[in-house]
Short mmCIF file of C-alpha atoms in Angstrom, two decimals:
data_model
loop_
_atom_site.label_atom_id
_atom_site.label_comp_id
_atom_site.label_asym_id
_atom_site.label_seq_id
_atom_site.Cartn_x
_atom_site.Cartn_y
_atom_site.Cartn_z
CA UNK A 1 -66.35 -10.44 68.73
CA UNK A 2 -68.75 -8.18 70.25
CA UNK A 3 -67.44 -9.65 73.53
CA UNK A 4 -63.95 -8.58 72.86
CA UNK A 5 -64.92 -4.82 71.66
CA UNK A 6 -66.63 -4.20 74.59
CA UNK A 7 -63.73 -5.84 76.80
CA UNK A 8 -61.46 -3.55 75.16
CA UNK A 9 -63.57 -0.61 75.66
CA UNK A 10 -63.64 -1.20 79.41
CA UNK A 11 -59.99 -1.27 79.04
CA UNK A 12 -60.00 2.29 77.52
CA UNK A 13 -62.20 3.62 80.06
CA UNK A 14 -59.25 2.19 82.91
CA UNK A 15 -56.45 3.61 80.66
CA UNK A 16 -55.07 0.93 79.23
CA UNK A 17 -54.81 2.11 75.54
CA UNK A 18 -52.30 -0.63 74.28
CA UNK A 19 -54.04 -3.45 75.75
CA UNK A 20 -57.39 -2.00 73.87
CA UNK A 21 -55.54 -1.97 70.26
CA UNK A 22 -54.60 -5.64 71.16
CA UNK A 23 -58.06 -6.60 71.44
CA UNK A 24 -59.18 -4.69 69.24
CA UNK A 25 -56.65 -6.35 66.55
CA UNK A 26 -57.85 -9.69 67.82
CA UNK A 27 -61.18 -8.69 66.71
CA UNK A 28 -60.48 -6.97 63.00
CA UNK A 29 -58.04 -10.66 62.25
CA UNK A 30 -61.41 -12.66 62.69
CA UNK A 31 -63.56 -10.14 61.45
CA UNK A 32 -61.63 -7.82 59.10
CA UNK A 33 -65.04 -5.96 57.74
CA UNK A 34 -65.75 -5.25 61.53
CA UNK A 35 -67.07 -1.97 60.94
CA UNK A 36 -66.92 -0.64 64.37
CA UNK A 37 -63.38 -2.45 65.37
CA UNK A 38 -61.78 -0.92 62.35
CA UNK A 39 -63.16 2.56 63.40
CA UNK A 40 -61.87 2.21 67.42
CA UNK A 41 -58.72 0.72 66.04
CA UNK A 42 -57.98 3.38 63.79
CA UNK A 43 -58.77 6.24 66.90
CA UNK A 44 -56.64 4.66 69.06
CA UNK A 45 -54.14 4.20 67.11
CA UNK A 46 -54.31 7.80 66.50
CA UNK A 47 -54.82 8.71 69.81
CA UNK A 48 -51.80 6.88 71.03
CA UNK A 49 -49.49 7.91 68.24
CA UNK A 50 -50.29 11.93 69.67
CA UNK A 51 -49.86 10.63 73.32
CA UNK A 52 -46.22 9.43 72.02
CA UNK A 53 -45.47 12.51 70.12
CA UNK A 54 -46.33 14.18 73.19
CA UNK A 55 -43.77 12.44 75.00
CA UNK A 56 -40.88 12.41 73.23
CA UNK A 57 -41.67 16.20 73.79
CA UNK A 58 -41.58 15.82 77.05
CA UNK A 59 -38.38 13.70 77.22
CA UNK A 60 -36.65 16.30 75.38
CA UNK A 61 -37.59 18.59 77.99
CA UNK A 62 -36.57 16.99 80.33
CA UNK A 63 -32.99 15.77 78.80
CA UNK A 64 -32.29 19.63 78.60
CA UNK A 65 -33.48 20.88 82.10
CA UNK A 66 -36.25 22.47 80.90
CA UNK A 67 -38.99 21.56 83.52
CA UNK A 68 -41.35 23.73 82.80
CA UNK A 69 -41.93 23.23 79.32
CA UNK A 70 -41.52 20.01 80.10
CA UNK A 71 -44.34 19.80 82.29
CA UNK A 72 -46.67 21.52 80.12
CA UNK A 73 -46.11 18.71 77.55
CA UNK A 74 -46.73 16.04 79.74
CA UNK A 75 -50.74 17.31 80.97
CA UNK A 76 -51.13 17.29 77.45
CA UNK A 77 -50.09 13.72 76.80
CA UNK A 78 -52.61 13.25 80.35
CA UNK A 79 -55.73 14.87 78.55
CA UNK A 80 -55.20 12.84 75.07
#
C-alpha cells in the first residue's frame, strides 16, 4: 500500500496524473479507510477534472479560430 502511494506520487511529480488515480484506486480497493489515498485521490481527481475543463476551453478556441484565447487557456491547463 504504502508502496503503491508513493509509486503514484513519483508518477505525479513526472506528469502522469491518470496513471497516479489508477494507483491510487488500487490502493483505496484494498484499503478503503486509507486516509491519505482517499485524500490524493480526491485532489487529483479534482485537479484533473479543472485540467479537462480547461481544455475543452481550449478546443473551443481553437474550433473557432480564436488562437489567442485559445492559447491563454491552454498555459492554464499547463500550470494546474
Amino acid at each position: 500500500t504504502t508502496g503503491k502511494l508513493n509509486q503514484a506520487k513519483d508518477l505525479i511529480k513526472k506528469g502522469q496524473l491518470d496513471e497516479a488515480i489508477t494507483l491510487v484506486d488500487e490502493v483505496l480497493k484494498a484499503s478503503p479507510k486509507n486516509t491519505e489515498a482517499n485524500a490524493l485521490a480526491k485532489k487529483w481527481k479534482a485537479d484533473k477534472a479543472k485540467i479537462n475543463v480547461q481544455l475543452d476551453k481550449f478546443r473551443s478556441f481553437l474550433n473557432q479560430n480564436k488562437f489567442d484565447e485559445a492559447e491563454k487557456e491552454l498555459l492554464v491547463a499547463q500550470y494546474l
